[in-house]
Coordinates of C-alpha atoms in Angstrom, one line a residue:
X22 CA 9.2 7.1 -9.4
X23 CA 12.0 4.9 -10.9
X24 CA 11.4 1.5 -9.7
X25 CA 14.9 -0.3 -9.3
X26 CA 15.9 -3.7 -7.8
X27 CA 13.7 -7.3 -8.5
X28 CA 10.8 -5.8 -10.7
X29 CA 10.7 -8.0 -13.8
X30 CA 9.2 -5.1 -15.6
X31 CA 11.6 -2.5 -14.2
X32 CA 13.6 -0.1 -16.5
X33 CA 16.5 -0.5 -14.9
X34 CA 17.2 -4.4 -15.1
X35 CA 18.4 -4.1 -18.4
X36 CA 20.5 -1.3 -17.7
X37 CA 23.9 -1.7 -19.8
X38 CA 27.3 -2.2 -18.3
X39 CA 29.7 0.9 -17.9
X40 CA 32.5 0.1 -20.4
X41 CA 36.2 0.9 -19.4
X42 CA 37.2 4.3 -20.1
X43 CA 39.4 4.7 -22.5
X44 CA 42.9 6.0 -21.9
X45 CA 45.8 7.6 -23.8
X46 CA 47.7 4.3 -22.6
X47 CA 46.2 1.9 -23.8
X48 CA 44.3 3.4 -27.2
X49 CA 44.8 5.7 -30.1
X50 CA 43.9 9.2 -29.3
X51 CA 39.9 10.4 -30.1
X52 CA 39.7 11.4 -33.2
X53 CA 37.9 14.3 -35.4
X54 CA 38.0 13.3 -39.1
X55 CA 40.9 11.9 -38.8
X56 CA 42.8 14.2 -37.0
X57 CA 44.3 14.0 -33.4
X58 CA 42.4 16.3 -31.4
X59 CA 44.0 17.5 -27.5
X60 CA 44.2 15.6 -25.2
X61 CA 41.5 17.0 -23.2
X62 CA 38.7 17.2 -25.8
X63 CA 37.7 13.6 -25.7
X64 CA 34.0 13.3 -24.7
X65 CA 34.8 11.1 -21.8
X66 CA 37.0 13.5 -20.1
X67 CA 34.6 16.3 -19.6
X68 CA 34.3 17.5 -16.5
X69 CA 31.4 16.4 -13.8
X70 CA 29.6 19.6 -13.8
X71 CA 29.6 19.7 -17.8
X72 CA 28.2 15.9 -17.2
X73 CA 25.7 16.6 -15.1
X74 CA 23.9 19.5 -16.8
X75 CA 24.0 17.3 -19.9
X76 CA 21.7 14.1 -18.2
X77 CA 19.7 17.1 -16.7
X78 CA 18.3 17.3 -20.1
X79 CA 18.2 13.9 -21.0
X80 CA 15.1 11.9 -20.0
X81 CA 15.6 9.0 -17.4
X82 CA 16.1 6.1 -20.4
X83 CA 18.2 8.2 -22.1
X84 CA 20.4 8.6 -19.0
X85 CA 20.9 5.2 -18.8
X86 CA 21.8 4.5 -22.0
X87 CA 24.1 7.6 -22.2
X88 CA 25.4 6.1 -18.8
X89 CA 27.0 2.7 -21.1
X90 CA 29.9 5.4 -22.9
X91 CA 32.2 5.1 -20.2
X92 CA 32.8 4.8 -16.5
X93 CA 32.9 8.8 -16.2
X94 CA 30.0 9.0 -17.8
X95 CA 28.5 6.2 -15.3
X96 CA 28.8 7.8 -12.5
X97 CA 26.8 11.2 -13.9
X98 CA 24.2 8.8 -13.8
X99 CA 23.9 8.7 -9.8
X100 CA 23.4 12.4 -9.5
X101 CA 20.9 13.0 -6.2
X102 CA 18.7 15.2 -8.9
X103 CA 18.1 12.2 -11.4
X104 CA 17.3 10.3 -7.9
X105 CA 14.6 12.4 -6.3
X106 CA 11.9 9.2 -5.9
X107 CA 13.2 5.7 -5.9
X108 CA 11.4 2.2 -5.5
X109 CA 13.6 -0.4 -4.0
X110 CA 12.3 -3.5 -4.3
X111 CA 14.0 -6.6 -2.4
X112 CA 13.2 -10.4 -3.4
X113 CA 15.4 -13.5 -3.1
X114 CA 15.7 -14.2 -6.6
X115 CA 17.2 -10.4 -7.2
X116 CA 19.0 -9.7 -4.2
X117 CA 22.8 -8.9 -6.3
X118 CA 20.6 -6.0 -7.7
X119 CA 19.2 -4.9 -4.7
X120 CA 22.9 -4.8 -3.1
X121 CA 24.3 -2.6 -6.2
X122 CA 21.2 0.0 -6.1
X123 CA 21.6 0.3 -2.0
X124 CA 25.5 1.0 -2.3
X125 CA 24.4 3.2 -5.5
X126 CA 21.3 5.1 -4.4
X127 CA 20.8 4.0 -1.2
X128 CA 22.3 7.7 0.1
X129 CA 21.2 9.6 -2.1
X130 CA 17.3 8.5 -2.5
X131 CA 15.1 11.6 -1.3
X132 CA 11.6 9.8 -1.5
X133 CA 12.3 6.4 -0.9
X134 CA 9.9 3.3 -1.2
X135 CA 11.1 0.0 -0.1
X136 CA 9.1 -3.0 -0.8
X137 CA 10.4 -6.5 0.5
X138 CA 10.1 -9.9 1.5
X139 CA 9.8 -9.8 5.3
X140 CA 9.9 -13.5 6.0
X141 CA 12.9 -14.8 3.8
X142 CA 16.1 -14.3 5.9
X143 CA 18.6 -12.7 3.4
X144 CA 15.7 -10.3 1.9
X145 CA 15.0 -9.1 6.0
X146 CA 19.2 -8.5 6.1
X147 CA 19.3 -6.4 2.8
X148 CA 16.7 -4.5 3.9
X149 CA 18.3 -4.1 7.3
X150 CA 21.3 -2.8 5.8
X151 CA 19.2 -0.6 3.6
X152 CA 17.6 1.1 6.4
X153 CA 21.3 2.0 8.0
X154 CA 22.2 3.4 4.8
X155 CA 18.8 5.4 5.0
X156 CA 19.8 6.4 9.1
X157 CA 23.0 7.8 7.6
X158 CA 21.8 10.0 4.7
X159 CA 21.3 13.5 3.9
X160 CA 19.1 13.3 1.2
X161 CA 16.1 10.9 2.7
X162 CA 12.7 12.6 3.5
X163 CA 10.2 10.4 3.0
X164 CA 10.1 6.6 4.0
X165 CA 7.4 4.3 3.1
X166 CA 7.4 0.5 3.6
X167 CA 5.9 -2.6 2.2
X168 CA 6.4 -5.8 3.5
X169 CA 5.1 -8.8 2.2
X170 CA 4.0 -10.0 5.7
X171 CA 2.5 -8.2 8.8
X172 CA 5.9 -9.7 10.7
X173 CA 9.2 -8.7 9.8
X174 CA 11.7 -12.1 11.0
X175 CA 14.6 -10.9 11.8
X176 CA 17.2 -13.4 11.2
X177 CA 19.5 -15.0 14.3
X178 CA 22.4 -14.5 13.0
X179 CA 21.5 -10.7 12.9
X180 CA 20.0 -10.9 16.5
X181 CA 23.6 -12.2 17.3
X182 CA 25.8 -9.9 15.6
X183 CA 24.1 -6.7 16.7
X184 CA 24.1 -8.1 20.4
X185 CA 27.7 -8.6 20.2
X186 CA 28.1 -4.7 18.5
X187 CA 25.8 -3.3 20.6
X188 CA 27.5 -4.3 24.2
X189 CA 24.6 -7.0 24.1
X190 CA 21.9 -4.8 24.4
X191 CA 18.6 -6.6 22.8
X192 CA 17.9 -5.6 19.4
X193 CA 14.8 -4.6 18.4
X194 CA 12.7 -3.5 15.2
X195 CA 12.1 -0.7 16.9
X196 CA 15.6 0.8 17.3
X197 CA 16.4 0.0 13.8
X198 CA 13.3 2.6 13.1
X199 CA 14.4 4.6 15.6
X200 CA 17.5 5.4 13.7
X201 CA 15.8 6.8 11.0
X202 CA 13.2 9.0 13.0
X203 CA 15.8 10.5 15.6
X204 CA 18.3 11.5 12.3
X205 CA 15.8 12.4 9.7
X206 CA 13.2 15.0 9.6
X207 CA 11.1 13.0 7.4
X208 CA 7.5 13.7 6.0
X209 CA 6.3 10.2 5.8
X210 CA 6.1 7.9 8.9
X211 CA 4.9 4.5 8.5
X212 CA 4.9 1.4 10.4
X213 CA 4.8 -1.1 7.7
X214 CA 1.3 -2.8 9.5
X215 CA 3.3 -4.0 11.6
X216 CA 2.1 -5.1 14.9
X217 CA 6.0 -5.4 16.7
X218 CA 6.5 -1.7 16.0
X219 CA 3.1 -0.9 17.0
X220 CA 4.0 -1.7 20.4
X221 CA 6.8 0.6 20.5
X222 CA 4.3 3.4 19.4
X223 CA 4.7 5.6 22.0
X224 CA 8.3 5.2 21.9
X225 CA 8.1 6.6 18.5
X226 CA 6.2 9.1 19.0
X227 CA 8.2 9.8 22.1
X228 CA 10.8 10.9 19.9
X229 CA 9.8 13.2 17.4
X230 CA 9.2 16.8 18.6
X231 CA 7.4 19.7 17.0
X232 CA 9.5 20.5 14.2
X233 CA 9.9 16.7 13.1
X234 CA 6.1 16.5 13.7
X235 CA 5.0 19.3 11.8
X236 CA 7.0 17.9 8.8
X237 CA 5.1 15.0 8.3
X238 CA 2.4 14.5 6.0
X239 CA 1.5 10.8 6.4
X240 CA 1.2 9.0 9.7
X241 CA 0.3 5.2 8.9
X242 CA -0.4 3.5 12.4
X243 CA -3.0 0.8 11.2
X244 CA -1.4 -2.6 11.7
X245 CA -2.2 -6.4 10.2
X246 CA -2.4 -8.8 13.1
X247 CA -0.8 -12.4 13.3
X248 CA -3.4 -13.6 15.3
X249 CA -6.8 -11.6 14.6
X250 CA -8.3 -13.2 17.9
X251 CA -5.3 -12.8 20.2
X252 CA -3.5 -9.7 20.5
X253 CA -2.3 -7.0 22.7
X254 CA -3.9 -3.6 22.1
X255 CA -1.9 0.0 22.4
X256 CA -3.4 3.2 23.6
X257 CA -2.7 5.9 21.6
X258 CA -3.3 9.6 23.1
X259 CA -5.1 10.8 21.1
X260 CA -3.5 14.6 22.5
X261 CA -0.6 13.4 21.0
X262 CA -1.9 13.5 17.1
X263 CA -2.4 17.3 17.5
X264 CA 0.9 18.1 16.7
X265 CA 1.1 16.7 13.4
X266 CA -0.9 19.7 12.0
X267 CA 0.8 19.0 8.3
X268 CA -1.4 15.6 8.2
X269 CA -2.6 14.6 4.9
X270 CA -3.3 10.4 5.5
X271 CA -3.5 9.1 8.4
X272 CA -3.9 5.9 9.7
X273 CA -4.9 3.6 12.3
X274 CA -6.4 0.6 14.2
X275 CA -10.1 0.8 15.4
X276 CA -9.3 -0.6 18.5
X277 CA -8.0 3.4 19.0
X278 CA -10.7 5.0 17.2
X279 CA -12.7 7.4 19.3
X280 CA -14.7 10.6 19.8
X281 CA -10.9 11.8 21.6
X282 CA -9.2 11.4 18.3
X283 CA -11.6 12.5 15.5
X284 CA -11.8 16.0 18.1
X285 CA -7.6 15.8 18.1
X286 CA -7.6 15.5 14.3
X287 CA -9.9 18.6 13.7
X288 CA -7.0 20.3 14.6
X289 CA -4.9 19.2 11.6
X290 CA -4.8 21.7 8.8
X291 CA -6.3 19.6 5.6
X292 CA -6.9 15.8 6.3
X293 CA -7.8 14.7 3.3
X294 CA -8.0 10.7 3.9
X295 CA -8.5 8.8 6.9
X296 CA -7.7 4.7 7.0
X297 CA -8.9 2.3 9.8
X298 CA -8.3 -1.2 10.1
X299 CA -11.1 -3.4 12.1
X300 CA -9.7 -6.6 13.5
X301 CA -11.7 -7.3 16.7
X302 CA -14.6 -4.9 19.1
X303 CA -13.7 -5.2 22.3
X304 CA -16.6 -5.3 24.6
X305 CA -15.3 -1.6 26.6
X306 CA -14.7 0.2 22.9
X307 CA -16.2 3.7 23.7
X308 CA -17.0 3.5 19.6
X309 CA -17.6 6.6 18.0
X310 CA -20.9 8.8 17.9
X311 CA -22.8 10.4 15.1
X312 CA -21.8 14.2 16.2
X313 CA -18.4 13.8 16.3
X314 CA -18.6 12.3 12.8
X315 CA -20.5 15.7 12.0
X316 CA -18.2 17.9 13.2
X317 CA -15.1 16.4 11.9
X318 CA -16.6 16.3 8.6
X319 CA -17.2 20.1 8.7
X320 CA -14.1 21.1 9.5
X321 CA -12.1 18.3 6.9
X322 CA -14.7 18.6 4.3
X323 CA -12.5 16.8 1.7
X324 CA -12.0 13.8 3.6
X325 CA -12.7 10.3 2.9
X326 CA -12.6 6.9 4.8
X327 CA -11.2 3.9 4.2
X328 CA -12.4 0.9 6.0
X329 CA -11.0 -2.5 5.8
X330 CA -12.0 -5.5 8.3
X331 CA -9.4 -7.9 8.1
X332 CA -10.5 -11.8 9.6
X333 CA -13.1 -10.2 11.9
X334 CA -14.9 -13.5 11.6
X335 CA -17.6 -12.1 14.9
X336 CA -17.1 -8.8 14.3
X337 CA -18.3 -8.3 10.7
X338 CA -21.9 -9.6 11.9
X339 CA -22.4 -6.1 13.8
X340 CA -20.4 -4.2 11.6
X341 CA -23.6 -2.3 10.5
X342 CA -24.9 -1.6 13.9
X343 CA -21.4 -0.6 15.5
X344 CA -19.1 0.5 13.2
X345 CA -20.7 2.2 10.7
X346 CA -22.3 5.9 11.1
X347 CA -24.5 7.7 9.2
X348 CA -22.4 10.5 9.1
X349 CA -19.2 8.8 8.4
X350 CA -17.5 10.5 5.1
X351 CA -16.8 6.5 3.8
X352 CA -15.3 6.0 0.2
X353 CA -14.1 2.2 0.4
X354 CA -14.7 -0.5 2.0
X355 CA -12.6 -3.6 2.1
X356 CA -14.0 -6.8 4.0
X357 CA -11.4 -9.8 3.8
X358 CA -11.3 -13.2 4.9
X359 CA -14.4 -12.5 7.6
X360 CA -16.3 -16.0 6.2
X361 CA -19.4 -14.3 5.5
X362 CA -21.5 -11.8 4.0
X363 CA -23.1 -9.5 6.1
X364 CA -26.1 -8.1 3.9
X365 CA -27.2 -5.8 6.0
X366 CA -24.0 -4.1 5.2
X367 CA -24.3 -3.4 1.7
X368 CA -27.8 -1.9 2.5
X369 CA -26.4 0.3 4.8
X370 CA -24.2 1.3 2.0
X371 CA -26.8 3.5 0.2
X372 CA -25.8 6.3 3.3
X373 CA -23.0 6.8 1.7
X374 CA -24.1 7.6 -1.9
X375 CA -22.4 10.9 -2.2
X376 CA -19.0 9.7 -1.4
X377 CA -18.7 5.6 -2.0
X378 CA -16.5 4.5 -4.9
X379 CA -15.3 1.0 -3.9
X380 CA -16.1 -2.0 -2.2
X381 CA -13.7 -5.3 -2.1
X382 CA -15.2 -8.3 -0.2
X383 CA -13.4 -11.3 -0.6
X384 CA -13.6 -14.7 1.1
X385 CA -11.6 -17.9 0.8
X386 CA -13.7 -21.1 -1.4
X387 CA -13.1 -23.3 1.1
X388 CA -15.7 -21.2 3.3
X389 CA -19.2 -23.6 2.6
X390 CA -20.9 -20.9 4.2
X391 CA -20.1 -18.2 1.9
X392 CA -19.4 -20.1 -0.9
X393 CA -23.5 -21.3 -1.1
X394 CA -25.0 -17.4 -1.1
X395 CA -27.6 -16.3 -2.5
X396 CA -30.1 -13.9 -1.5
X397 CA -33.2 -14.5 -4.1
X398 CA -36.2 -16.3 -5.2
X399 CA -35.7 -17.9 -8.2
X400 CA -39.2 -18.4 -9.0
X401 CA -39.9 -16.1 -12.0
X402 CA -42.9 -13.9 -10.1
X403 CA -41.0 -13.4 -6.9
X404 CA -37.7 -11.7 -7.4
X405 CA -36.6 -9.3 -5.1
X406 CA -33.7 -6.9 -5.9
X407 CA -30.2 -8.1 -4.9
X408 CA -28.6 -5.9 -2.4
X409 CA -25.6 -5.7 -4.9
X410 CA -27.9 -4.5 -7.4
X411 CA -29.5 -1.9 -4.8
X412 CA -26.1 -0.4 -4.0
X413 CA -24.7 0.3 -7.5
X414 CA -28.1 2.3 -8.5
X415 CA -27.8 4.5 -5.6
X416 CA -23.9 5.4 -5.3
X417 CA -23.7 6.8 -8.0
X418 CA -19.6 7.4 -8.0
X419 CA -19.3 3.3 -7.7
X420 CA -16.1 2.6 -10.1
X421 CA -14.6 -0.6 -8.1
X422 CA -16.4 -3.6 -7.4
X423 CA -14.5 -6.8 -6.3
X424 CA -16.6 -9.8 -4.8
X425 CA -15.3 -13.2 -4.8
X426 CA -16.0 -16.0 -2.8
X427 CA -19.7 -15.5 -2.9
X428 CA -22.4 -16.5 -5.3
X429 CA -24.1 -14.6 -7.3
X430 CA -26.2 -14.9 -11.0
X431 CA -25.1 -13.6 -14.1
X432 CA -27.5 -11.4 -14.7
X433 CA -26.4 -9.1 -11.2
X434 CA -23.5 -8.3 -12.8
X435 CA -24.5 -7.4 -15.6
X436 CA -27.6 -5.2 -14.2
X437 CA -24.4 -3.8 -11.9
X438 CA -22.4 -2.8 -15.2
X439 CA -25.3 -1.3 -16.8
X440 CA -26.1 0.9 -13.9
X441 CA -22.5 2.0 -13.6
X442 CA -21.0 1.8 -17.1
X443 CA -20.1 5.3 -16.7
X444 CA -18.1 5.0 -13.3
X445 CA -17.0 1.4 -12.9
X446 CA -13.6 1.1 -13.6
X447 CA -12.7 -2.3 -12.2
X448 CA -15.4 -5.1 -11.8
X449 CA -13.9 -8.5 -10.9
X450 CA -15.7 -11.6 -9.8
X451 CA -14.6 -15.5 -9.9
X452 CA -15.4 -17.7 -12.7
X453 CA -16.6 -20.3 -10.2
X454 CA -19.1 -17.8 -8.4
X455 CA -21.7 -17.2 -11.1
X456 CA -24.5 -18.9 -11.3
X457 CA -26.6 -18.7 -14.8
X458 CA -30.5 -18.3 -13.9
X459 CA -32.8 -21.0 -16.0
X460 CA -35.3 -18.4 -17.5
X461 CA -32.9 -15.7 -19.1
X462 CA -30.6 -16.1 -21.6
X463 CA -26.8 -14.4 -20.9
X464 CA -23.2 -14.1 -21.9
X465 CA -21.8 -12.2 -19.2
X466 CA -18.4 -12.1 -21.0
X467 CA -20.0 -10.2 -24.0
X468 CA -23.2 -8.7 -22.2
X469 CA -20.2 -6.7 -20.0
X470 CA -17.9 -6.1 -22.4
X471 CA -20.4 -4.2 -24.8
X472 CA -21.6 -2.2 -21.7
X473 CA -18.8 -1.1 -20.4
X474 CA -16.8 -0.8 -24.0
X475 CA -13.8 -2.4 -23.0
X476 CA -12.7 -6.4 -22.9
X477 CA -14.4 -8.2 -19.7
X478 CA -14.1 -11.9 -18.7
X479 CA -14.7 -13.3 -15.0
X480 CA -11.6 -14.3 -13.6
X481 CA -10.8 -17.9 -13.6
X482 CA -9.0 -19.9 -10.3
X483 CA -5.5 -19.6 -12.2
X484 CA -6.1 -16.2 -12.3
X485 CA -6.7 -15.9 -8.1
X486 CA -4.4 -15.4 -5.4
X487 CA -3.5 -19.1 -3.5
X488 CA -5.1 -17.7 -0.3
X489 CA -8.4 -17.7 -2.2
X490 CA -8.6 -20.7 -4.0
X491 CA -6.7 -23.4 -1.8
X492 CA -8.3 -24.4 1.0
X493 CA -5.1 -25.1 3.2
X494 CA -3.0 -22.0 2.3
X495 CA -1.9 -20.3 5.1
X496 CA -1.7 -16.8 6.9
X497 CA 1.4 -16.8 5.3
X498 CA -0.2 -17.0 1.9
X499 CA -3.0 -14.6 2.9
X500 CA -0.6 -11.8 4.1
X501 CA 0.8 -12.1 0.5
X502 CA -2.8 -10.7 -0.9
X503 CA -3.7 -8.4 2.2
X504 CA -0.8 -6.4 2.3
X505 CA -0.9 -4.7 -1.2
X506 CA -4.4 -4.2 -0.9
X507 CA -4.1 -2.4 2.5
X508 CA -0.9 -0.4 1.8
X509 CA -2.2 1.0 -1.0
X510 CA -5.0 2.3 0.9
X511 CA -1.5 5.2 1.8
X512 CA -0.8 6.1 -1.5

């Protein structure tokens, strides 16, 4: 996917500058060993189809450096072909770029990812205008979105102009969605996390039928809440999710998880991953039972779950007893910002051995609670296994371990790479966290490193997002590290 617009690493900002063609006006003729050729033979007057078969061949950095002869030349550059899967990626400090690639490939993006700043006024307009250019296009068929916020502010002075354009109808995020789903027969529908749009769900549902349906492959309806305690919760129908038989990913809130919907999804042809966000248990919340767990995993044999509680501060204390199934298919688990441990958790884990790969539990330092953990005797004859330790000797496919915010002793983590060295691909844990026990004698940063044959080091505060280490960021700073944890979760 060619990643274009406010990436610092991206290809394309060093992209050289179209010279001026060159014209019989102006300069001498082209010439072949010294000889005048025709008229027509000079390179930069070959025709477009002649053009375009040639960048066909070239790789992508080639094209763009081929693309620098002349303006002809330039424009062979923005063929649909050599534009099949775009990232657009839309920041305040690069929004001149993000302008020229939206007038340059905004139309002609098929697979389209658009990654933004959702809170800084001109970012929310360029991406605004982006999205029209989408509505409009030919080309688009899939859509996926990553704010850097669960809200999307949508600027006044848009508010007012579209009121005035729109014979002051009131404008909405939805309707600016809307557009795309109504004109596009896309095969990715996403919602961003956004909790606005899920409001307008049935709405958007309301207006694809059974082709556009049948089209699409990922359905992303899990949200990120503003206020984790205070919010207004959707139904979905769950006889409505039976008509996206083409389902590959799908995703949504637990609030709407149920027996209902696990039986409307055994209907889909091959799920292959299912993502649910837990913000709050709602005292009525029918919750879901070990047999229909059972019989969905018979009939989507490949699929795998994804669970992440996001600031489910009450909830996470009965996670174990009412969330968690025996005979869920779970792979990852992601517990953020939920100010405690819950160990009865991670040794419910061990269910899961033949499936688990991941789990990510992070809190913020400020958190005394969490902060001072520890779950051992440190009198040499009485040590007990740590749960942590427990958990990567029997999942055996455990390859990413991420806790931070909680403290732990050397010596776990090292018992946790020596256990795993075979699977664990990422193991990350805060510098400030570890705790070196009196009667043994390690160097985590070289026990680790030896293990698992690769540099290790724990990560130190500079290293950690501001929603982590300062104890007065705010949800603002927090949605900065949830959201590309959680929208990954659809890739």
């Amino acid at each position: 996917m060619y990643s274009v617009m406010g990436n610092e690493n991206s290809q394309h900002n060093d992209c050289p500058r179209a010279k001026k063609s060159k014209t019989d006006d102006d300069i001498s003729p082209c010439t072949v060993g010294g000889n005048p050729p025709a008229p027509d033979s000079c390179w930069e007057r070959l025709p477009a189809v002649i053009l375009d078969d040639i960048f066909h061949y070239l790789s992508f950095e080639d094209s763009i450096r081929a693309s620098s002869t002349c303006r002809n030349w330039r424009q062979s550059l923005y063929h649909p072909r050599k534009w099949q899967k775009v990232n657009f990626v839309i920041e305040p400090k690069q929004l001149d770029k993000a302008q020229y690639f939206r007038t340059r490939a905004g139309h002609i993006a098929t697979h389209a990812n658009v990654r933004f700043n959702s809170i800084d006024p001109a970012c929310v307009v360029e991406f605004l205008h982006l999205f029209n250019c989408f509505a409009s296009s030919n080309n688009i068929k899939s859509l996926n979105i990553e704010p850097s916020h669960c809200t999307v502010e949508i600027p006044e002075c848009w508010l007012q102009t579209a009121a005035n354009t729109d014979n002051a109808e009131e404008f909405s995020l939805f309707k600016v969605f809307a557009d795309i789903y109504t004109r596009q027969s896309l095969n990715v529908l996403t919602l961003g996390c956004n909790e606005e749009l899920f409001e307008s769900l049935p709405d958007i549902l309301a207006l694809l039928d059974q082709k556009k349906a049948d089209n699409i492959e990922t359905l992303a309806l899990a949200t990120v809440k503003e206020d984790p305690c205070n919010y207004l919760m959707q139904n979905l129908d769950a006889k409505q999710l039976v008509m996206f038989r083409r389902l590959q990913i799908f995703s949504l809130d637990y609030d709407n998880l149920s027996d209902d919907v696990l039986h409307a999804l055994r209907e889909v042809d091959d799920l292959r991953r299912l993502v649910v966000h837990v913000h709050g248990i709602w005292d009525k919340h029918p919750g879901t039972s070990e047999d229909a767990w059972l019989k969905f995993k018979k009939r989507h044999p490949e699929c795998l779950l994804r669970l992440s509680c996001i600031h489910s501060t009450d909830e996470v204390k009965h996670l174990h007893t009412k969330v968690l199934k025996g005979n869920m298919p779970l792979s990852h688990l992601k517990v953020l910002f939920c100010e405690q441990m819950n160990l009865s958790v991670l040794v419910k884990l061990a269910m899961y051995r033949e499936t688990f790969v991941s789990l990510i539990w992070v809190d913020n330092f400020s958190n005394v609670d969490a902060q001072v953990f520890l779950n051992r005797q440190v009198a040499a004859d009485d040590i007990q296994p740590q749960e942590l330790i427990i958990l990567a000797w029997l999942c055996k496919k455990l390859e990413e371990l991420v806790v931070i915010g909680y403290k732990f002793y050397e010596e776990d983590y090292v018992g946790i790479a020596k256990l795993r060295a075979d699977t664990m691909r990422r193991l990350e844990v805060a510098n400030s966290d570890l705790i070196l026990c009196g009667y043994t004698t390690v160097n985590i940063t070289k026990d680790i490193s030896q293990v698992l044959g690769r540099c290790w080091a724990p990560l130190p505060n500079s290293a950690l997002h501001p929603s982590i280490v300062d104890s007065s960021s705010t949800a603002c700073y927090t949605d900065e590290y949830l959201m590309p944890l959680l929208l990954a979760d659809l890739k």
